[in-house]
XYZ file of C-alpha atoms in Angstrom:
118
model
C -28.843 184.602 -18.380
C -26.990 181.341 -18.902
C -24.777 180.839 -21.942
C -24.164 177.416 -23.469
C -21.735 175.533 -25.705
C -23.064 172.367 -27.362
C -20.506 169.620 -28.006
C -20.036 167.806 -31.321
C -21.924 164.707 -30.139
C -25.173 166.662 -30.142
C -27.018 168.041 -33.178
C -26.778 171.617 -34.395
C -30.591 171.582 -34.407
C -30.394 171.844 -30.611
C -28.527 175.147 -30.995
C -31.127 176.419 -33.468
C -33.957 175.476 -31.096
C -32.271 177.122 -28.105
C -31.487 180.281 -30.071
C -35.143 180.378 -31.063
C -35.908 180.729 -27.350
C -33.485 183.651 -27.023
C -30.619 181.699 -25.477
C -26.972 182.579 -26.105
C -25.620 179.270 -27.389
C -22.819 178.082 -29.660
C -21.967 174.696 -31.115
C -18.462 173.327 -31.475
C -19.017 173.905 -35.209
C -18.804 177.624 -34.353
C -15.297 177.244 -32.869
C -12.136 177.754 -34.979
C -11.472 173.996 -35.199
C -15.186 173.153 -35.463
C -16.032 169.578 -34.446
C -12.312 168.750 -34.406
C -11.916 170.987 -31.335
C -10.069 169.238 -28.534
C -11.636 168.976 -25.093
C -9.054 171.459 -23.756
C -10.163 174.024 -26.386
C -13.801 173.510 -25.427
C -12.927 173.842 -21.744
C -10.935 177.022 -22.426
C -13.826 178.588 -24.353
C -16.277 177.527 -21.654
C -14.161 179.053 -18.889
C -13.291 182.233 -20.792
C -16.890 182.933 -21.872
C -18.593 181.357 -18.821
C -20.497 178.901 -21.029
C -22.163 175.742 -19.789
C -20.976 172.790 -21.881
C -23.751 170.455 -23.032
C -22.301 167.066 -23.926
C -22.749 163.306 -23.976
C -18.989 162.833 -23.513
C -18.221 161.494 -20.014
C -14.617 162.718 -20.369
C -15.974 166.163 -19.499
C -17.441 164.777 -16.257
C -14.010 163.431 -15.323
C -12.371 166.746 -16.202
C -14.950 168.615 -14.146
C -14.429 166.325 -11.147
C -10.635 166.629 -11.301
C -10.068 170.198 -12.510
C -13.412 172.038 -12.274
C -13.374 172.459 -16.068
C -15.458 173.218 -18.029
C -16.975 176.269 -16.343
C -20.243 174.352 -15.810
C -21.444 171.060 -17.244
C -24.702 169.551 -18.485
C -24.086 165.860 -19.117
C -26.749 164.259 -21.341
C -27.130 160.586 -20.428
C -30.056 159.511 -22.560
C -28.257 156.775 -24.439
C -29.266 156.532 -28.071
C -32.070 158.989 -28.653
C -33.480 160.400 -31.863
C -32.927 164.084 -32.543
C -36.643 164.875 -32.369
C -36.931 163.165 -28.975
C -33.803 164.966 -27.771
C -35.192 168.328 -28.845
C -38.493 167.590 -27.087
C -36.607 166.581 -23.932
C -34.751 169.903 -23.932
C -37.937 171.808 -24.693
C -39.628 170.182 -21.693
C -36.727 170.759 -19.285
C -34.962 173.907 -20.512
C -36.444 176.309 -17.951
C -35.567 173.914 -15.130
C -32.043 173.412 -16.508
C -31.422 177.161 -16.635
C -32.833 177.626 -13.138
C -30.723 174.767 -11.737
C -27.495 176.273 -13.094
C -28.096 179.422 -11.048
C -26.933 177.489 -7.984
C -25.223 174.336 -9.317
C -22.327 173.601 -11.639
C -22.797 169.988 -12.742
C -26.159 168.676 -13.879
C -27.140 165.449 -15.613
C -30.099 165.182 -17.972
C -31.592 161.708 -18.364
C -34.612 160.664 -20.417
C -36.849 161.271 -17.422
C -35.296 163.844 -15.094
C -32.554 166.227 -14.060
C -29.962 165.082 -11.519
C -27.758 167.525 -9.644
C -24.192 166.238 -9.370
C -21.594 167.419 -6.884
């Protein structure tokens, strides 16, 4: 089963919702430096624990392209979106996201679909 790490730019409510579906997920608030965690700390945790980072921060996409860090990446590119709409988007696509990460390492979630990145 996939494990996730949700970045500071996304709400803790996403973690609660995912845990409610039995998913092993942490938020940066759960890390020693909480939301002040540096990208390198998040990448280290992701690699060490084989967690897929969920983020809106494109810096992670650049890091993944250059260094293959984090372990795996889900880049959320919805622009400004309300938390309720974000939670519904994840609810609608979560099974597909988990399935996609069985064979891919970099996935983008837009308001309307999932894009596999290389």
